[in-house]
Each structure stands twice: as structure tokens, then as C-alpha cells.
Tab-separated table of C-alpha atoms and ligand atoms in Angstrom:
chain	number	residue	atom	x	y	z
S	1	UNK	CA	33.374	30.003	8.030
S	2	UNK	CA	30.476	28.213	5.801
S	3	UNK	CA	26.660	28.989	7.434
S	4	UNK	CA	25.298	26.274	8.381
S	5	UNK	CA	22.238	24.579	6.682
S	6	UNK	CA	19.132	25.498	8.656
S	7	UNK	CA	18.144	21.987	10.316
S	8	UNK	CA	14.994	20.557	9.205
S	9	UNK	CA	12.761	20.360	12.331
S	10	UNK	CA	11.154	16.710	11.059
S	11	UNK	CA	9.035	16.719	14.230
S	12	UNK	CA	7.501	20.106	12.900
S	13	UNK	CA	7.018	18.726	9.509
S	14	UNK	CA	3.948	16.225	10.983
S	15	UNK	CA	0.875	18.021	11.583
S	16	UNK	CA	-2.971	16.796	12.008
S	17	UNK	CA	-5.871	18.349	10.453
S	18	UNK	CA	-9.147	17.654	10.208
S	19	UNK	CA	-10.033	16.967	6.789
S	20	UNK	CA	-13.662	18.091	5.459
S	21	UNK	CA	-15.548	15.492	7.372
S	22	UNK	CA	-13.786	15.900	10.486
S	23	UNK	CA	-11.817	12.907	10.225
S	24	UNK	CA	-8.238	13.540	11.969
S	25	UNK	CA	-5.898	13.203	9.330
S	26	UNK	CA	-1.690	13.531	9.356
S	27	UNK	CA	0.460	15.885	6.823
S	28	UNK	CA	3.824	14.846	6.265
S	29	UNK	CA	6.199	17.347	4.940
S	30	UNK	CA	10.249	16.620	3.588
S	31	UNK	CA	12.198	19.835	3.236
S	32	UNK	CA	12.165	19.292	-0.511
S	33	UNK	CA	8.486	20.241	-0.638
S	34	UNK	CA	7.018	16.665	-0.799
S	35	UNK	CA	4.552	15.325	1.337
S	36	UNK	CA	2.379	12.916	2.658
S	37	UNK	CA	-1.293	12.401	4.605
S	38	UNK	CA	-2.521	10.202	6.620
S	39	UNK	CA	-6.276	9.624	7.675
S	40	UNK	CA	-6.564	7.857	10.921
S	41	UNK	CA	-10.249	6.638	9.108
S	42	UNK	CA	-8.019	3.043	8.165
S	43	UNK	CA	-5.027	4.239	8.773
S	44	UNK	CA	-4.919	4.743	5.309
S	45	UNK	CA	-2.725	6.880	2.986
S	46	UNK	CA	-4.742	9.296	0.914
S	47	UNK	CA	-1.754	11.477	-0.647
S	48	UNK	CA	2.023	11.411	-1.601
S	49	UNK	CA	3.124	14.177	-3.956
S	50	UNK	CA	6.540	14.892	-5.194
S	51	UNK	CA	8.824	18.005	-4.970
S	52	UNK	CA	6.941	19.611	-8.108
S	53	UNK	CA	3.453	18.821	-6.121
S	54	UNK	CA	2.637	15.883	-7.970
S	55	UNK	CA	0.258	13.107	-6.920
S	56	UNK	CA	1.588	9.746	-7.364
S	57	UNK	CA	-1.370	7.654	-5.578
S	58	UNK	CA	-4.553	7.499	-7.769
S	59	UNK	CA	-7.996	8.347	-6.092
S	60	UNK	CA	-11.286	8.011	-7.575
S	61	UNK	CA	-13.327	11.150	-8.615
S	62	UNK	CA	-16.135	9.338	-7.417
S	63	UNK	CA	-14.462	7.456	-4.441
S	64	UNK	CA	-16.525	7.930	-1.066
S	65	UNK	CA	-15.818	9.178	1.915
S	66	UNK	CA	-18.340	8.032	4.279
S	67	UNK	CA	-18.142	4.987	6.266
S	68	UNK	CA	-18.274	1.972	5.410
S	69	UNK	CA	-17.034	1.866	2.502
S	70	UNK	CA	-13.133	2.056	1.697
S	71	UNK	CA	-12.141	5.104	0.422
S	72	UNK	CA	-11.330	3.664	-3.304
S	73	UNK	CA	-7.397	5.038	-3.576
S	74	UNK	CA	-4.611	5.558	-2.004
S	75	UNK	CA	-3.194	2.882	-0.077
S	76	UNK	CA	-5.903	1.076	2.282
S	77	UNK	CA	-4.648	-1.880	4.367
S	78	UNK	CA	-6.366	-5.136	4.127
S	79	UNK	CA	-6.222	-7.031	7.258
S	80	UNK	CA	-6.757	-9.133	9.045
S	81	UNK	CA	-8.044	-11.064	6.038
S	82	UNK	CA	-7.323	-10.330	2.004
S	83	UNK	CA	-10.041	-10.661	0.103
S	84	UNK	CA	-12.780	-12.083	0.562
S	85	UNK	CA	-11.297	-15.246	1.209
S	86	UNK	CA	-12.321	-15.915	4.636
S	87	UNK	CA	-15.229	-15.033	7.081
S	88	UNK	CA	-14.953	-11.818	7.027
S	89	UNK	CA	-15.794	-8.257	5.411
S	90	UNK	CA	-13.898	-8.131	1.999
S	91	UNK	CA	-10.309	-7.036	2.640
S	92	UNK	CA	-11.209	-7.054	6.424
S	93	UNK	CA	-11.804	-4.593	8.980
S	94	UNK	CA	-8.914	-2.352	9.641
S	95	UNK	CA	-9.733	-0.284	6.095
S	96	UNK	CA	-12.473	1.113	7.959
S	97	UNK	CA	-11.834	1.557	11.639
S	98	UNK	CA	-10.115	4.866	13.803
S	99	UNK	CA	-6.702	4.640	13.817
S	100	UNK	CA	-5.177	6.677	17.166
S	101	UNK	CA	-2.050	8.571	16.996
S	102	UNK	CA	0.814	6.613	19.470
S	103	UNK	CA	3.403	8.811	20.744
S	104	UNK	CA	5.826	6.405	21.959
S	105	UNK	CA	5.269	3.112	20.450
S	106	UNK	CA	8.011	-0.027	21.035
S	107	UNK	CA	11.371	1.717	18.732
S	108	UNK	CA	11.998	0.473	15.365
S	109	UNK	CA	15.455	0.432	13.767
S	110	UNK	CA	16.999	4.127	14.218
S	111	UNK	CA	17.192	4.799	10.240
S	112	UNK	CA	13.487	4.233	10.091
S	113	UNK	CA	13.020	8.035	11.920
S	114	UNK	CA	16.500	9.805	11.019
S	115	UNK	CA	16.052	12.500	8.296
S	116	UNK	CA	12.385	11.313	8.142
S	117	UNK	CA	9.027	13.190	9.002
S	118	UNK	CA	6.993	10.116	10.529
S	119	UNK	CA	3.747	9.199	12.190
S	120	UNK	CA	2.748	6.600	14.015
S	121	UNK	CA	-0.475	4.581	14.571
S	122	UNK	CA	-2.013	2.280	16.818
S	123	UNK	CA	-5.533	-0.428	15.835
S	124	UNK	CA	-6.423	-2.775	18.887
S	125	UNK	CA	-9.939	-4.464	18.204
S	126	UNK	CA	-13.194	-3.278	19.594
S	127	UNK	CA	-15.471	-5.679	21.613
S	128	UNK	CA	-17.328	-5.436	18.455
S	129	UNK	CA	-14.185	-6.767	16.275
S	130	UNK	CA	-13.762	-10.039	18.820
S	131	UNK	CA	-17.430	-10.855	18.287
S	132	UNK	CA	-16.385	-11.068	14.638
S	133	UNK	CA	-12.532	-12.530	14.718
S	134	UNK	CA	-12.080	-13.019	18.469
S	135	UNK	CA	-8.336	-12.777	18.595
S	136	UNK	CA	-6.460	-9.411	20.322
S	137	UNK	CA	-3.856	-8.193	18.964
S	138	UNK	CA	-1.855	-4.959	18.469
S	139	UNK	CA	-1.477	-3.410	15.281
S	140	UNK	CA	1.352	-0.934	14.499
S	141	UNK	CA	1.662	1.200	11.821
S	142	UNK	CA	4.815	3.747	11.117
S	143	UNK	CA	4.427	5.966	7.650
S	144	UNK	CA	7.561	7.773	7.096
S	145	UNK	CA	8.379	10.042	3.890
S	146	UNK	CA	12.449	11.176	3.624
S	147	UNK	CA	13.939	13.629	2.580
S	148	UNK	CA	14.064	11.808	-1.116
S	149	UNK	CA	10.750	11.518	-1.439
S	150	UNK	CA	10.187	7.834	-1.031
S	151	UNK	CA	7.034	6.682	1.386
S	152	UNK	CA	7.944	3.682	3.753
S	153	UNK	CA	4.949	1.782	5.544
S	154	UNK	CA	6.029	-0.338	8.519
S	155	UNK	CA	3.212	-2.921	9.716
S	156	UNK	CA	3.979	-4.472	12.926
S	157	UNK	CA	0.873	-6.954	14.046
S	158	UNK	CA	1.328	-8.468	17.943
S	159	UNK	CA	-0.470	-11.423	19.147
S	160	UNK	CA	-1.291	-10.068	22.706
S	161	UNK	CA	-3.728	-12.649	22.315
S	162	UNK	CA	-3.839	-16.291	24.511
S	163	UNK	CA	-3.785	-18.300	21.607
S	164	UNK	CA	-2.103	-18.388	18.364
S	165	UNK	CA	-4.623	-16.690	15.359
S	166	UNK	CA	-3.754	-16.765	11.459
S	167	UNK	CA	-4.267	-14.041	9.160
S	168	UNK	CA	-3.738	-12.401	5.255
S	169	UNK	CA	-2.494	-8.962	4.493
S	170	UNK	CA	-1.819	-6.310	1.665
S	171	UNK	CA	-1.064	-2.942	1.344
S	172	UNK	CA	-3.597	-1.950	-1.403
S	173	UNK	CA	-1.559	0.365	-3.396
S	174	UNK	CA	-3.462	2.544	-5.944
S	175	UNK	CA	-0.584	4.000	-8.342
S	176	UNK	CA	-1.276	7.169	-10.621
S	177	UNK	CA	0.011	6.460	-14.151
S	178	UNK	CA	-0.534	8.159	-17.271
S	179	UNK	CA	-1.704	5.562	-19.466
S	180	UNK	CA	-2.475	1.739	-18.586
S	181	UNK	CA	-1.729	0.532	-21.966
S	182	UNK	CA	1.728	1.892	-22.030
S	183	UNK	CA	2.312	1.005	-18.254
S	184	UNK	CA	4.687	-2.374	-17.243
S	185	UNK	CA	5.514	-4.721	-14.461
S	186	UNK	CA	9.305	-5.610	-13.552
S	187	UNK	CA	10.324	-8.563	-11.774
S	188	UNK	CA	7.041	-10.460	-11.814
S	189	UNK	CA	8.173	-12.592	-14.849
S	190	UNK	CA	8.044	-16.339	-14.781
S	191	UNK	CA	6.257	-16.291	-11.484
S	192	UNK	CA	2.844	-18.253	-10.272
S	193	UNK	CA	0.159	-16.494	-9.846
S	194	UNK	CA	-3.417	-16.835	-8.477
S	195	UNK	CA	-5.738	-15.715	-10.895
S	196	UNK	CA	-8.646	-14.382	-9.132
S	197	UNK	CA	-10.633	-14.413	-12.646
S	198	UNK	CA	-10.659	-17.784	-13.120
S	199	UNK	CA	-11.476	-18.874	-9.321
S	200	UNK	CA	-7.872	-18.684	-8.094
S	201	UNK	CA	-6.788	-21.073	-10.284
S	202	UNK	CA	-2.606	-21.251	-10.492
S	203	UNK	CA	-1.057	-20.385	-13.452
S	204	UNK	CA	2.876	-19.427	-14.496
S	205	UNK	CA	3.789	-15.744	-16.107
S	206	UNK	CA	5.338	-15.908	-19.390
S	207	UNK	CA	7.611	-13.897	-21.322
S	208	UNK	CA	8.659	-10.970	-19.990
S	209	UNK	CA	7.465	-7.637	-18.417
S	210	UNK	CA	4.127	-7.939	-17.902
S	211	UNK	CA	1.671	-5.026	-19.770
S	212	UNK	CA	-2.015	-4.358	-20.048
S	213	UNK	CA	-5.141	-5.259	-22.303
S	214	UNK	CA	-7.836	-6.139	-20.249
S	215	UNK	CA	-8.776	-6.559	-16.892
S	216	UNK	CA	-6.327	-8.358	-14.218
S	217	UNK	CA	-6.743	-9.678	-10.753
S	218	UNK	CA	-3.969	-11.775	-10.117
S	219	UNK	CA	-1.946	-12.599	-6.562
S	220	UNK	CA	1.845	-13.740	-8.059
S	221	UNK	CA	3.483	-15.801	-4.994
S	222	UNK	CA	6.899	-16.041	-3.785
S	223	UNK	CA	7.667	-12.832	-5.444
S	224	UNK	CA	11.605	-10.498	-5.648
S	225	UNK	CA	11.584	-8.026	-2.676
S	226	UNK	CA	12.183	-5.474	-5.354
S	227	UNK	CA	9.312	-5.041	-8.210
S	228	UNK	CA	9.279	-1.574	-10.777
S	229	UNK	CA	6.582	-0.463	-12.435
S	230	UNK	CA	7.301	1.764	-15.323
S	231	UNK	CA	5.155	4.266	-17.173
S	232	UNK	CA	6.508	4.989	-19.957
S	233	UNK	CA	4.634	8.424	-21.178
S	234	UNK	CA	5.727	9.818	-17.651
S	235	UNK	CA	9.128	8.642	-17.815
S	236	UNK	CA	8.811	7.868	-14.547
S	237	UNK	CA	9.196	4.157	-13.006
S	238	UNK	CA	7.612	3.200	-8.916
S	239	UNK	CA	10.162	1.016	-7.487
S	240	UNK	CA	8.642	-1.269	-4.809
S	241	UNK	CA	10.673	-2.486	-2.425
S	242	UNK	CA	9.111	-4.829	0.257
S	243	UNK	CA	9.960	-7.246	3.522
S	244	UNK	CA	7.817	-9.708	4.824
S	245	UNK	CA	5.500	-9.687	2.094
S	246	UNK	CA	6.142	-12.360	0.089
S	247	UNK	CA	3.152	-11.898	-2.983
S	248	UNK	CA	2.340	-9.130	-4.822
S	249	UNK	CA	-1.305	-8.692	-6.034
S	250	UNK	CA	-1.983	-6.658	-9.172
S	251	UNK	CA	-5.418	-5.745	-10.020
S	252	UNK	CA	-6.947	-3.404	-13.039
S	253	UNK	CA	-10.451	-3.487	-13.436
S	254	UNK	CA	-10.651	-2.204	-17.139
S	255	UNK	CA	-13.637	-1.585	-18.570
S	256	UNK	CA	-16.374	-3.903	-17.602
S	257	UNK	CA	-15.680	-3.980	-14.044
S	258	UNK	CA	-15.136	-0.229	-13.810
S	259	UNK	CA	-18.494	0.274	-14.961
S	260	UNK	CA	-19.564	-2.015	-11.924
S	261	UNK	CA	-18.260	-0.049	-8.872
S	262	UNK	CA	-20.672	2.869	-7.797
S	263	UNK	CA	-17.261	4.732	-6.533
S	264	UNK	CA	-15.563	4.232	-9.679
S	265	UNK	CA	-15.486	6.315	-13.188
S	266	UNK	CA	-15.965	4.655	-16.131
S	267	UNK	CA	-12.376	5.513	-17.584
S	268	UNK	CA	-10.666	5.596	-14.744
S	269	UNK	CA	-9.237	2.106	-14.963
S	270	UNK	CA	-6.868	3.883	-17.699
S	271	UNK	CA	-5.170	5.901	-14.701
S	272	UNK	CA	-4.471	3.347	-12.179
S	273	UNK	CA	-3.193	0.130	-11.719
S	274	UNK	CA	-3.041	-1.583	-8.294
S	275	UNK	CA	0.615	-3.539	-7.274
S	276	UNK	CA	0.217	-4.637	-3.730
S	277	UNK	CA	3.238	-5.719	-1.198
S	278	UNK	CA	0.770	-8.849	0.099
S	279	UNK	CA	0.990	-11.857	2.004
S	280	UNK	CA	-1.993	-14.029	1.250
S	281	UNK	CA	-0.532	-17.483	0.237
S	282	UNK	CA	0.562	-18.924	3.159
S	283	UNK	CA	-0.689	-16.581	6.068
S	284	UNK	CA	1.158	-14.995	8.560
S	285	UNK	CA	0.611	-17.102	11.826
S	286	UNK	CA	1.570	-15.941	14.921
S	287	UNK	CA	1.638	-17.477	18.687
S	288	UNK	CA	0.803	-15.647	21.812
S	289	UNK	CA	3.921	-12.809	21.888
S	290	UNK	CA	4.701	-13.257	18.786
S	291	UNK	CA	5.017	-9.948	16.366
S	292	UNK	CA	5.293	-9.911	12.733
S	293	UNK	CA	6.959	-6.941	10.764
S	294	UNK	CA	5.301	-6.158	6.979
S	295	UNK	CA	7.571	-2.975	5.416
S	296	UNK	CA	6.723	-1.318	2.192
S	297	UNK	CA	9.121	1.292	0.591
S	298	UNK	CA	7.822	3.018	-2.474
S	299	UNK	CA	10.071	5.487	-4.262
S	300	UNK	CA	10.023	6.987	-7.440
S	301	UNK	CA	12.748	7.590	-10.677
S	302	UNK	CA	13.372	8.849	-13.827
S	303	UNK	CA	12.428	5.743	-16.260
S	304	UNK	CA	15.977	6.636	-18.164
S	305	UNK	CA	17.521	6.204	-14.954
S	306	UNK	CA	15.863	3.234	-14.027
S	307	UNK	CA	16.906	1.270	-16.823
S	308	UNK	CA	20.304	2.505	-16.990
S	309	UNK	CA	21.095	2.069	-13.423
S	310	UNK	CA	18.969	-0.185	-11.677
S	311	UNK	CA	19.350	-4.265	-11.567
S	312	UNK	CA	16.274	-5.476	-10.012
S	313	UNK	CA	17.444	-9.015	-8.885
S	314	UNK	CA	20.077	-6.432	-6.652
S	315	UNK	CA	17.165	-4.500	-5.762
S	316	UNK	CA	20.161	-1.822	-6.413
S	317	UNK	CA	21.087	1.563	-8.491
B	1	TA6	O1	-6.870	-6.458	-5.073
B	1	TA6	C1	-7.719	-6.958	-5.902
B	1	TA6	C2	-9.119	-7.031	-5.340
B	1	TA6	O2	-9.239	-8.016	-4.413
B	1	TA6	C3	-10.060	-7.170	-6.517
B	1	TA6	O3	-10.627	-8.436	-6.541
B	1	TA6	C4	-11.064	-6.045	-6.326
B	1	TA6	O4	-12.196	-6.451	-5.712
B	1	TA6	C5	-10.259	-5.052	-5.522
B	1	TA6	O5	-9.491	-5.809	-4.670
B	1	TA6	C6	-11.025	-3.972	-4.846
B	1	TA6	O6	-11.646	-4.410	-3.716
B	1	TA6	P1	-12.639	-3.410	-2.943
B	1	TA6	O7	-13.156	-4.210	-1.797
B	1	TA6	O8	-11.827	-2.235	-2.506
B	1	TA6	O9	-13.690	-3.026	-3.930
């Protein structure tokens, strides 16, 4: 008779530990040795490594930790406002509130826990957050890593609220690459985009892949659910898959700019490139009940494979 495979206790894979400034923060383990973490400071996701260890999310050297300002990596979540187009804080509050741990929120689809270690999080507003946007709502967030590696976000916002409120959303993804200049963008081509150095102005992508000389801000609207980045010196190719998120903002602040951000280094811009699931065009409205659903699934291949295998209008290998 064959042994059986040990079972992977997923439930033991998700721990919480403090991390140094005694911010709670989740570890998410996949019996292949990759993992996640979570810090409830934004609900934000500071880490996800592959089986061999390695980090695919770029953080700053000189990112900081202290409230209020965003930690500058990972994957901080802009709501309820992108940007600083609107009243509020740039990018919005969430980035910098305490998240709480919910043990049994509303259930999502059963494939969204099966085989995956998963936490969940909870952001209501504080009296303080009504004086500012004076709308309540409930905002969900499951962040799930299988046993393949890939990281899945799962946004669900609920008006709980008496009247209907509006708002703009990305998932700020910071992506490690090797080398900016020999980095490219899949699935973006002939697009409109917002160009957010030339006061938002609309423009249309040309050619093909896009690539990178100098600095870009851009929002491109009406985007594939299925975008792939591919660095080329690591062979290896993000493939971004994405519901309910209909842009996709891509921002490298090259040189100039780099030089401009206290929690920035200088040369860093050459080892990160920002490619945000996003919906900031037309924003997400929603009446009293009402809950919208934003999902993010990042996952990582070989390049060769990629472009042997994968068709992105399928979204498919
Ligand atoms: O996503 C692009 C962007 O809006 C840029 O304009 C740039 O400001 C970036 O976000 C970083 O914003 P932050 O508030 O984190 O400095």
C-alpha cells in the first residue's frame, strides 16, 4: 500500500508576529517553502518569496516604517481615493490605518481557501475617518498564497452606509526586477492611458510591448484581465491576472524623481517598476448594501515558458 502524503495543515501555515516595531504582522507559508506577510499597519503586503527564498516585491532600503507615511514597497492599497485626485490624503487612508484579523468573515468562493494558507482582514472607519469621508463601509481583505506560489488579494468594499458613496482604488504593486531597462509590459499595447506627467492628459500606446527610458506615471483604462511583465535578465515573467479592476497604473520614477522621495535611493528606480490592478477611471459606486469585489492574482514563470505557452488575450498556458 503507497504512504500517504503527510497533509499540509494550511491553517498551521498562518502565523502572526510582531515585527520590530510591534506592529502585528501575518506569515504565510505553502508546503513548497514559499511564503507570504502581512502587516495589519494597511493591510499591506510587505513580502512574497518563492520556493528558493526569493523576494519578488521590491522595498526601499530607505522606506519608513513609522506612521504616517506608507511603507514605500510591497503592495499598499489605495483607497478609498487613488491619487491625489480627490479630497483626500494621497492614495487615501486605508495605507495607513490597523487592519484587525476576522475569523469568520461572509465565505468567498470555496477554491479561494482550498490548498491555500490565507488570512483575512477587516478596515471599518474611525469617527476620525467620517469627519474626513463620512461614508461607513466595510472593507474586506483575503490574501491567500497556494501551494504554486502565486499571491491572490481579494478586496471586498460594503456600503453599510445610508447613502450611496463613490470611490477609486489600486493595489500598489511594487515588483522586484533585475534591470528596468531590460524589463517589458504585455498586453497594455494600443491602449489609452492617463498620463499623470502631462496633467492626465489622454493619450493612445503605440507599437508594441511597452519598455523603459525614463520616468512613467501613466493609468492605461479599460485594460485585458491578464497583463505579464517580463524581465528578461531573470528569465522570469509576473503574470497579473485581475477582476474588477478595470485600469492598470504603471509608475517608475527614474532618476529625477527618485532623487525627490526622502524614502527612496537614488538608484533604486532601476529595481522596481510599479503595475497596479486599479480602478480609477470611472469609480466604483456603490448604493446602501451594495458590495463590490476587486481580486488580484499575481504568479510568477519561467520567461521561456511564458512565451512558449502563454496567450495573453486567453489569459491561458
Ligand atoms: O502610482 C503612481 C503614483 O500615483 C505616482 O504618481 C507616485 O506618486 C506614486 O504613486 C507614489 O505615491 P506615494 O504617495 O506612495 O509616494
Amino acid at each position: 500500500m503507497g504512504h500517504s502524503a503527510a497533509v499540509w495543515d494550511y491553517r498551521a501555515a498562518t502565523e502572526v508576529i510582531k515585527d520590530w516595531n510591534g506592529t502585528d504582522k501575518v506569515v504565510l507559508r505553502n508546503p513548497q517553502g514559499a511564503s507570504a506577510r502581512v502587516s495589519l499597519r494597511g493591510g499591506q503586503v510587505t513580502s512574497w518569496r518563492n520556493e528558493q527564498g526569493e523576494e519578488l516585491l521590491f522595498t526601499s532600503s530607505k522606506a519608513i516604517f513609522k506612521p504616517p507615511k506608507a511603507v514605500r514597497g510591497g503592495i499598499p492599497i489605495c483607497f478609498p481615493q487613488f491619487g491625489n485626485c480627490g479630497s483626500l490624503e494621497q492614495h487615501g487612508f486605508a495605507r495607513n490605518k490597523i487592519w484587525t484579523i476576522e475569523e469568520n468573515p461572509p465565505p468567498l468562493n470555496p477554491n479561494d481557501s482550498h490548498g491555500k494558507s490565507f488570512i483575512d482582514l477587516l478596515l471599518k472607519p474611525s469617527e476620525e475617518d467620517l469627519k474626513c469621508w463620512p461614508h461607513s463601509f466595510e472593507f474586506r481583505l483575503r490574501v491567500s498564497l497556494a501551494a504554486d506560489g502565486s499571491l491572490t488579494l481579494i478586496s471586498r468594499v460594503r456600503n453599510v452606509n445610508g447613502k450611496a458613496f463613490r470611490f477609486s482604488f489600486a493595489y500598489h504593486t511594487y515588483l522586484s526586477v533585475s534591470d528596468i531597462s531590460e524589463v517589458r509590459i504585455e498586453g497594455l499595447e494600443t491602449l489609452d492611458y492617463l498620463d499623470n506627467l502631462c496633467h492626465k492628459q489622454r493619450f493612445t500606446e503605440q507599437g508594441d510591448a511597452i519598455t523603459f527610458e525614463s520616468e512613467v506615471d501613466r493609468a492605461y483604462l479599460s485594460t485585458p484581465n491578464v497583463v505579464a511583465v517580463l524581465d528578461h535578465e531573470r528569465k522570469r515573467t509576473y503574470v497579473i491576472r485581475k477582476e474588477g479592476l478595470p485600469d492598470v497604473v504603471v509608475w517608475n520614477p527614474w532618476e529625477k524623481k527618485s532623487k525627490s522621495m526622502v524614502d527612496f535611493g537614488d538608484d533604486e528606480y532601476k529595481q522596481m517598476l510599479c503595475v497596479d490592478g486599479a480602478a480609477i477611471e470611472k469609480p466604483v459606486t456603490l448604493k446602501p448594501g451594495e458590495e463590490w469585489t476587486g481580486r488580484l492574482e499575481l504568479s510568477v514563470v519561467p520567461s521561456t515558458f511564458c512565451s512558449e505557452h502563454f496567450d495573453l488575450k486567453s489569459g491561458g498556458f
